[in-house]
Tab-separated table of C-alpha atoms in Angstrom:
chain	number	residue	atom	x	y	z
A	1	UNK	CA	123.581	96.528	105.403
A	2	UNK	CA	121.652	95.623	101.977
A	3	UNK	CA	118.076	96.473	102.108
A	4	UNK	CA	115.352	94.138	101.255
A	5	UNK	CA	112.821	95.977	99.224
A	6	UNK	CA	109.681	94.889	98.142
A	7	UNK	CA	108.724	96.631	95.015
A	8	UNK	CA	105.653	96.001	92.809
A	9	UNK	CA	102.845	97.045	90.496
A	10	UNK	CA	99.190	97.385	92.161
A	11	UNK	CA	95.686	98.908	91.275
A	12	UNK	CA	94.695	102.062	92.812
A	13	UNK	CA	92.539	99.426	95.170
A	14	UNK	CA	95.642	97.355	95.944
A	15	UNK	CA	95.299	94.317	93.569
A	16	UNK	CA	98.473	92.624	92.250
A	17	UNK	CA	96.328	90.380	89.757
A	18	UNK	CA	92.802	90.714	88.679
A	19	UNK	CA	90.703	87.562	89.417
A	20	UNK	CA	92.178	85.519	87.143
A	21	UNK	CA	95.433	86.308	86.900
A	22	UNK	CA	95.559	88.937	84.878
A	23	UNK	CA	98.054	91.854	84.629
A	24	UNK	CA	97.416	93.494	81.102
A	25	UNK	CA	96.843	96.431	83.417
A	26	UNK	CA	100.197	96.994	84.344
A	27	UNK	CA	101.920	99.539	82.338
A	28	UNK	CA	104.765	98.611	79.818
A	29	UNK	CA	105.191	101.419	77.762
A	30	UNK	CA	108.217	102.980	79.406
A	31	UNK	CA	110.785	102.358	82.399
A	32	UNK	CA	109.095	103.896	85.457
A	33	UNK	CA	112.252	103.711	86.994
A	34	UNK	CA	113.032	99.676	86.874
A	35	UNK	CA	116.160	100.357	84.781
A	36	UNK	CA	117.285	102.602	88.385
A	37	UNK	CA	116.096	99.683	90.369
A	38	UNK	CA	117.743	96.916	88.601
A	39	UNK	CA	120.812	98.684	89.272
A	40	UNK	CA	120.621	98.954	92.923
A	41	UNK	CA	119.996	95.083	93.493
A	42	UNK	CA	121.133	91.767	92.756
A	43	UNK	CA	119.349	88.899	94.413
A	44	UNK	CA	115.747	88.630	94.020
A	45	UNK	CA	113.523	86.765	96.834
A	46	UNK	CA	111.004	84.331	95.614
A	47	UNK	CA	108.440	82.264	96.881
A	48	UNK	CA	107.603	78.916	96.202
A	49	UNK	CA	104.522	79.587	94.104
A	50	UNK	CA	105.968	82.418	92.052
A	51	UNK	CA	109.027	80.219	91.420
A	52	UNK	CA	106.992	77.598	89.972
A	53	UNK	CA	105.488	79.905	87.682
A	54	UNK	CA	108.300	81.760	86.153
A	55	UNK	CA	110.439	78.182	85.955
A	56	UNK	CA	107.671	77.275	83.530
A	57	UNK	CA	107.169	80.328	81.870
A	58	UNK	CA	108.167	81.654	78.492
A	59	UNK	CA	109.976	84.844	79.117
A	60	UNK	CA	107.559	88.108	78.862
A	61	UNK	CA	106.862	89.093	75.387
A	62	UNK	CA	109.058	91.444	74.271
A	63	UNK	CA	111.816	90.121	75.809
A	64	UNK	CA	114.004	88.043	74.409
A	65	UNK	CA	115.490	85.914	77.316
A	66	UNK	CA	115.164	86.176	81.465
A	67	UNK	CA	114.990	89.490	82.315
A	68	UNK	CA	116.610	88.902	86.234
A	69	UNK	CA	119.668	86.267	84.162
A	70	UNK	CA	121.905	88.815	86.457
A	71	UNK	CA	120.328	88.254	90.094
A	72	UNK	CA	121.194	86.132	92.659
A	73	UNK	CA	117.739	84.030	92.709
A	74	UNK	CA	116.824	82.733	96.483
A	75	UNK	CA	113.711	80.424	96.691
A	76	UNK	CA	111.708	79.779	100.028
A	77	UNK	CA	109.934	76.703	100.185
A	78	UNK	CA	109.652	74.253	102.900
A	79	UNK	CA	107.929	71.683	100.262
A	80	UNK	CA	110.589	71.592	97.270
A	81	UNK	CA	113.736	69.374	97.442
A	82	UNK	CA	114.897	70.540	94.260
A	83	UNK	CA	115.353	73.066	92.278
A	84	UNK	CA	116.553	74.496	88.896
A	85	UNK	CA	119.561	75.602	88.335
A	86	UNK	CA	120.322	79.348	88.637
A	87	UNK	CA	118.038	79.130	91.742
A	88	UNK	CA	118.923	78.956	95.686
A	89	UNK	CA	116.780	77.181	98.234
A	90	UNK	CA	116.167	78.372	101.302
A	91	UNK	CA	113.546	76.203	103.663
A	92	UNK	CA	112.824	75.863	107.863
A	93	UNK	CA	113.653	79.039	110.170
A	94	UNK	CA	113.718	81.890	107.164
A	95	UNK	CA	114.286	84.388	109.611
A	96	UNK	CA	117.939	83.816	110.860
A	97	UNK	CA	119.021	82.941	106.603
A	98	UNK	CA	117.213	86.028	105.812
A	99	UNK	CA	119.040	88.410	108.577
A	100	UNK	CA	122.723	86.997	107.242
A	101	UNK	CA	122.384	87.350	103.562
A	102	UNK	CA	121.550	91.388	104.610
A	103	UNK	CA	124.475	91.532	106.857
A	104	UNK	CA	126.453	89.825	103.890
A	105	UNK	CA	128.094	92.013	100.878
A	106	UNK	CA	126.416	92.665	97.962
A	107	UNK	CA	123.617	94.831	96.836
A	108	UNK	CA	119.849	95.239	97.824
A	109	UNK	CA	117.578	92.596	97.346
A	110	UNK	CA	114.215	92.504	95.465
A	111	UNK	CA	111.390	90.538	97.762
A	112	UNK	CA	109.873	90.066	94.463
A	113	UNK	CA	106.958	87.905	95.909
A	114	UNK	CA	104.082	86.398	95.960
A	115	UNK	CA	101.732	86.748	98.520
A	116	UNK	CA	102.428	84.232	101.113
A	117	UNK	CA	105.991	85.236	101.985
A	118	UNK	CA	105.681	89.252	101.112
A	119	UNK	CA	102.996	88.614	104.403
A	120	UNK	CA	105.731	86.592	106.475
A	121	UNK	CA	108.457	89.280	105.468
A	122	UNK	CA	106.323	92.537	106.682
A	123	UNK	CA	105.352	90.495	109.803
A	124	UNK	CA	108.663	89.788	110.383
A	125	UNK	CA	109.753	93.201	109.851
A	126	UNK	CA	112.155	91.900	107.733
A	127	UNK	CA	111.347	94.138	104.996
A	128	UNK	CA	113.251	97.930	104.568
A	129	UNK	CA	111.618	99.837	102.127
A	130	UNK	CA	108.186	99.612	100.129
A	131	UNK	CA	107.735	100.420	96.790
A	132	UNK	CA	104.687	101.162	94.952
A	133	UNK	CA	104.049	101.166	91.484
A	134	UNK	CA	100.540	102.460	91.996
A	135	UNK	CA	98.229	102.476	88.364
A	136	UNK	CA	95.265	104.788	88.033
A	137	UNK	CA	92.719	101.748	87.896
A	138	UNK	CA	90.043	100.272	90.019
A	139	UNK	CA	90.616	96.182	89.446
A	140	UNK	CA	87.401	95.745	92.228
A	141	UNK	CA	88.844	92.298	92.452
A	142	UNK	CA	91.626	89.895	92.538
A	143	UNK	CA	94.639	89.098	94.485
A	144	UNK	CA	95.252	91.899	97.114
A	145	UNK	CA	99.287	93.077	97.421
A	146	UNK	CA	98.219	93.338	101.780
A	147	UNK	CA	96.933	90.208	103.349
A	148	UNK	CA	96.904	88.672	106.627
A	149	UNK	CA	99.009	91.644	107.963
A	150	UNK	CA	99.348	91.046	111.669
A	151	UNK	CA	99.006	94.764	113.607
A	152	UNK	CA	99.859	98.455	112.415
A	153	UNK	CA	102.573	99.157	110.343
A	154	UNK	CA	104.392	102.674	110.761
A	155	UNK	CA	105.930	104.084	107.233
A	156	UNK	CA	107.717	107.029	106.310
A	157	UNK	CA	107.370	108.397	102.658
A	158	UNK	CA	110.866	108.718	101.396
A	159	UNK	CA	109.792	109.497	97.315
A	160	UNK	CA	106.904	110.064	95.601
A	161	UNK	CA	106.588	110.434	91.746
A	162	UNK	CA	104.364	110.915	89.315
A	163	UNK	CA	104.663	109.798	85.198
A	164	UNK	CA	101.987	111.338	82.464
A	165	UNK	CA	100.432	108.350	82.263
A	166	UNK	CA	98.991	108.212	85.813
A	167	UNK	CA	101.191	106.168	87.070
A	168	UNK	CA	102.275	107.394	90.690
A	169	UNK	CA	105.446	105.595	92.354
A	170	UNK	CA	105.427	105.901	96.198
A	171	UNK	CA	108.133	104.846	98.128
A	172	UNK	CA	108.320	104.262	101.653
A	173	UNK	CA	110.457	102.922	104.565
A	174	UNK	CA	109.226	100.644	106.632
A	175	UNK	CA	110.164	101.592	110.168
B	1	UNK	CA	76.863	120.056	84.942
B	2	UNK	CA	77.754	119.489	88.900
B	3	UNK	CA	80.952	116.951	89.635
B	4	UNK	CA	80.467	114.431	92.028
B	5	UNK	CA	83.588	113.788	93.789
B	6	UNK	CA	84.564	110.912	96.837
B	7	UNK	CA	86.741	111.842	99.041
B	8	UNK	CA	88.161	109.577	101.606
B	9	UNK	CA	91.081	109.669	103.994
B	10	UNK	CA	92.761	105.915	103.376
B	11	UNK	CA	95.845	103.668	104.745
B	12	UNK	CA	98.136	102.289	102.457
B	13	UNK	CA	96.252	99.229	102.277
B	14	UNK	CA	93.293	100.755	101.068
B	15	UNK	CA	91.192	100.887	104.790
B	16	UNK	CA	89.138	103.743	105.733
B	17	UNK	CA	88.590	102.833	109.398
B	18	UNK	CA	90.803	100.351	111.403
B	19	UNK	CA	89.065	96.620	112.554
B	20	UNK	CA	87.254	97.928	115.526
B	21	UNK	CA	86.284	101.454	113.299
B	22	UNK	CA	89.188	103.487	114.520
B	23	UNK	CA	89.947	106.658	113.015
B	24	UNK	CA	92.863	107.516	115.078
B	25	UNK	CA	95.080	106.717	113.028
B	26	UNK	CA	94.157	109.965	110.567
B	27	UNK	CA	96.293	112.445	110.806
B	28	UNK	CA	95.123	116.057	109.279
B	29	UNK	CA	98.212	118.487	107.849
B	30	UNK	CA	97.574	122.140	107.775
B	31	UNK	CA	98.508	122.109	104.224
B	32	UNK	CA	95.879	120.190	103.489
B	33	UNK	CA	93.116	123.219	103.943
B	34	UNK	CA	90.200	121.082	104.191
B	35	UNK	CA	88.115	123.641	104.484
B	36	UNK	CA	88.908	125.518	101.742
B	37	UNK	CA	88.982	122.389	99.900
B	38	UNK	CA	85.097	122.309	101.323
B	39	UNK	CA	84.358	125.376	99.206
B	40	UNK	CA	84.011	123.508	96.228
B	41	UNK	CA	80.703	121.758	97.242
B	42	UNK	CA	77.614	122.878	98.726
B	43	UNK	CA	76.034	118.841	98.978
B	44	UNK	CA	76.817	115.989	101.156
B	45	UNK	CA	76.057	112.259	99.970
B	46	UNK	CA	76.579	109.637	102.413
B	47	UNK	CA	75.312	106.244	103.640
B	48	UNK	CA	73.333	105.157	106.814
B	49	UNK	CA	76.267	104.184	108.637
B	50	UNK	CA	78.361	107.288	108.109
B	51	UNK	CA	75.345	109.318	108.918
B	52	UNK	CA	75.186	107.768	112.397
B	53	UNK	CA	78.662	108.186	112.905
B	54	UNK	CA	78.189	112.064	113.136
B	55	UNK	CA	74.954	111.811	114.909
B	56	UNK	CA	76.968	109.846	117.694
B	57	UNK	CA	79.971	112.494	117.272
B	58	UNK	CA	77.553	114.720	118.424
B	59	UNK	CA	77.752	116.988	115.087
B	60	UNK	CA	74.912	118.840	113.799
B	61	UNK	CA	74.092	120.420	110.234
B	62	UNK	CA	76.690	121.962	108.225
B	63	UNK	CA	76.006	125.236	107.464
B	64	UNK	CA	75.291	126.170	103.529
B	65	UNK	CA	75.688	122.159	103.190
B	66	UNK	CA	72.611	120.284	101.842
B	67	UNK	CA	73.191	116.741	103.691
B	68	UNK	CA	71.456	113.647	101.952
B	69	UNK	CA	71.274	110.407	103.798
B	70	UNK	CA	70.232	107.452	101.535
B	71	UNK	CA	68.671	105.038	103.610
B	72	UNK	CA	66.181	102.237	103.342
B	73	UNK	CA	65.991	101.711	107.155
B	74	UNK	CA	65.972	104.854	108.933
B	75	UNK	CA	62.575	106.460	109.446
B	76	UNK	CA	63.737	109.867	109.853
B	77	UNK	CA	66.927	112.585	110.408
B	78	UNK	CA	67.759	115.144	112.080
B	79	UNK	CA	67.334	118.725	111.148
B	80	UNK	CA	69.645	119.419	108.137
B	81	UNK	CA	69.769	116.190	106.392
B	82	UNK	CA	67.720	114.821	104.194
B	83	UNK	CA	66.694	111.169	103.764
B	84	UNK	CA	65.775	109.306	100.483
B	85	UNK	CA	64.721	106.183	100.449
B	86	UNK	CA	65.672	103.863	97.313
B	87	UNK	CA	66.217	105.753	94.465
B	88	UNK	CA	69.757	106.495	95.117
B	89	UNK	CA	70.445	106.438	91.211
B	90	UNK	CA	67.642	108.703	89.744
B	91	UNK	CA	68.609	111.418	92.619
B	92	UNK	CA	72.256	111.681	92.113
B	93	UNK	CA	71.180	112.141	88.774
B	94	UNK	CA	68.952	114.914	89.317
B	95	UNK	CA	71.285	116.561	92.020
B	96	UNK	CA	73.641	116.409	89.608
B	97	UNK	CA	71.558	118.356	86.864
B	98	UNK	CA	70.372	120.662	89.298
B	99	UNK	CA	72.542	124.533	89.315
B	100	UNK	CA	75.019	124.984	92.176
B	101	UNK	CA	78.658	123.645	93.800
B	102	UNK	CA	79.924	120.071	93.290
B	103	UNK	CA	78.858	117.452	95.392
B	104	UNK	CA	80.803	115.519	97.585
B	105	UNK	CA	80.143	111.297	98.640
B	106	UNK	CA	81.319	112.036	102.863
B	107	UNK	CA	81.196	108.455	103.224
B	108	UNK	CA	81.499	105.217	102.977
B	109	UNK	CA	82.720	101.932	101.065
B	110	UNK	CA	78.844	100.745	100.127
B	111	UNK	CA	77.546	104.430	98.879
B	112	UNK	CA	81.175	104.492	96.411
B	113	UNK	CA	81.131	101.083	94.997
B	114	UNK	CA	77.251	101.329	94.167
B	115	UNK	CA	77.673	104.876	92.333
B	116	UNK	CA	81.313	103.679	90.724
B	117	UNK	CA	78.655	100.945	89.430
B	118	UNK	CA	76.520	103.079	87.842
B	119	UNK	CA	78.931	105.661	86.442
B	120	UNK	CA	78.223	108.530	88.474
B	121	UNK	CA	81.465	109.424	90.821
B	122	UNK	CA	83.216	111.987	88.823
B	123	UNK	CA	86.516	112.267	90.612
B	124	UNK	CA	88.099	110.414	93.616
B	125	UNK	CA	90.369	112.189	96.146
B	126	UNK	CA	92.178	109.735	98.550
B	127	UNK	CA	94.749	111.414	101.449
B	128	UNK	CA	96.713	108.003	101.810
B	129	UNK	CA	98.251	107.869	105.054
B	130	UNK	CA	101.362	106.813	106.124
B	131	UNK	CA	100.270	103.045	107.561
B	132	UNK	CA	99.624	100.273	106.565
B	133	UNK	CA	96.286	99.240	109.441
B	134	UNK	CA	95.950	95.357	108.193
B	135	UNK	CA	92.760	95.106	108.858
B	136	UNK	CA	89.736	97.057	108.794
B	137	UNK	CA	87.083	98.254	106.298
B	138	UNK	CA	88.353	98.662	102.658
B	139	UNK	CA	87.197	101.782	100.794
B	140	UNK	CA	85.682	99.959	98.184
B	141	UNK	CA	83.429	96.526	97.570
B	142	UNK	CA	83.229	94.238	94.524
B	143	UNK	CA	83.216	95.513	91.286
B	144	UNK	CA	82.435	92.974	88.388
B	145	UNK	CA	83.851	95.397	85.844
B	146	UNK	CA	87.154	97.807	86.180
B	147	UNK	CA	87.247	101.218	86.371
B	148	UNK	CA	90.067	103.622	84.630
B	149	UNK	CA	90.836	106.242	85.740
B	150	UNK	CA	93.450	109.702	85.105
B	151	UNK	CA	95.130	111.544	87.175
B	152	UNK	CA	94.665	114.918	88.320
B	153	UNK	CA	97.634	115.621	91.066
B	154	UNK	CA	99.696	114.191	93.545
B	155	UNK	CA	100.776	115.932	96.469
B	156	UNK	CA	102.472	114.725	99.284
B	157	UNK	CA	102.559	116.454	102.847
B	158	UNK	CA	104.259	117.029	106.022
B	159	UNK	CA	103.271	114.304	107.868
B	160	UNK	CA	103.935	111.681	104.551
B	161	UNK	CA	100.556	111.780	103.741
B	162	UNK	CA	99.975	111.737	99.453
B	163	UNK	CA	96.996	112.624	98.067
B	164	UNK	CA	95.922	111.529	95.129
B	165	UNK	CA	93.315	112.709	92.829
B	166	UNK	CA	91.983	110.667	90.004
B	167	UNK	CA	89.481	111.446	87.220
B	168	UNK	CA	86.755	108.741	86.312
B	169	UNK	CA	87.610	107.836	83.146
């Protein structure tokens, strides 16, 4: 069965974003292990909100066109009747849409975010594994990665690994 | 001079004590030889609230530990602790000048936040548990300017616990 995996970049305090928006914090000088990770997916889960951002985006500097061309892009949104193309909407009961397109072929899938529907997938328990890009920095503010999080949450460290700059990737499954 | 080094046992989501202050949810590995990772210090910093945690746990002094509670409210301690009043700053200083083993912050969220403010936590040493709790009380408050930090070591444990140990940049 493909695993959903939610993967992403936080402060040692567990920010995603500093107040306003910002991510210049977020380390770009090497791979940290997204070249690995790109290979084992290839369908990205996005919210409604994130969508709307990287639709209107230019693509990250440095990069000439859109980085996730390749995925399989799936869009929840009960609000939106239509979307770009390239993109998959999925609206009403998630749960049931979510639990076929694991049991379907293909690859694992990246619950890429944002906030709102990383909460609905861990409270769902529809997410497998948890991974951490976690950067030696106190933010002290901004968007926390962990909101409205209904209960305790079990894990079970699977990897941990640690790159000169500080940066320590922890991966975990979610049982 | 003396480090001063906070040390707190965290979820994954950054809380050191569940919504109703549970700590049950800590889990302590062998490996982790606390004590002799208590050699290095011979003070204890920690806020009002984390003082009266022990005094309801029913703990006394520690022995060869100087215990300072800052405290504005509290009129007095028990034997083996000592209690300023204001002047947190200008006494971490001085500690800090002062001969002797590094100094530890035992707790909590307020005490941190205040002395990341002012520059004077030296290292930070988080066991981050296996968990995520959801709700609770985060290890640290608002800070209107970021802190960098380096890192020291990782090292994970038994029970999937990883603790990480940053330098104050």
């Amino acid at each position: 069965m493909r695993k959903v995996i939610l993967g992403v970049a936080v402060s040692l305090d567990g920010f995603i974003e500093g107040p306003n928006g910002e991510y210049d914090w977020c380390f770009t000088d090497q791979d940290y292990g997204m070249g690995d990770f790109f290979k084992r997916i290839d369908a990205l889960f996005i919210g409604r909100k994130s969508y709307e951002v990287m639709a209107t985006a230019a693509p990250p500097p440095g990069m000439e066109s859109d980085p996730f061309a390749h995925f399989k892009k799936y869009i929840f949104s009960n609000t939106l009747t239509q979307i770009g193309e390239g993109y998959q909407l999925i609206s009403g009961d998630i749960k049931p849409q979510v639990e076929v397109l694991k049991k379907s072929p293909g690859k694992d899938i990246w619950l890429f975010g944002g906030a709102a529907l990383t909460t609905f997938f861990i409270n769902e328990k529809l997410v497998d594994e948890l991974s951490l890009a976690v950067h030696p920095i106190l933010l002290g503010q901004g968007k926390p990665l962990f909101s409205g999080i209904q209960g305790r949450i079990p894990l079970t460290l699977i990897d941990s690994k640690t790159y000169s700059t500080g940066l320590a990737a922890l991966t975990y499954k979610m049982a | 001079m003396r480090k001063l080094i906070a040390g707190f046992a965290i979820s994954l989501d950054g809380y050191i004590e569940g919504p109703n202050e549970e700590l049950d949810w800590m889990v302590m590995d062998k490996e982790m030889d606390f004590e002799g990772q208590m050699k290095r210090f011979d003070t204890f910093l920690m806020g009002r609230k984390s003082y009266e945690k022990l005094v309801m746990m029913g703990a006394t002094s520690f022995p060869g530990i100087q215990c300072i509670v800052f405290s504005n409210s509290l009129s007095n301690t028990m034997d083996g602790f000592t209690l300023v009043k204001g002047e947190v700053v200008s006494t971490i200083k001085r500690l800090k000048k002062q001969t002797g083993k590094d100094i530890a912050l035992y707790g909590g969220a307020e005490l941190l936040t205040s002395l990341l403010k002012y520059g004077l936590v030296d290292e930070l040493v988080f066991p981050v548990m296996p968990l995520l709790l959801g709700q609770g009380k985060h290890f640290l408050g608002y800070l209107d300017k970021r802190v960098k930090l380096a890192l020291i070591e990782t090292r994970t444990f038994a029970s999937g616990t990883v603790r990480l140990s940053y330098r104050v940049k």
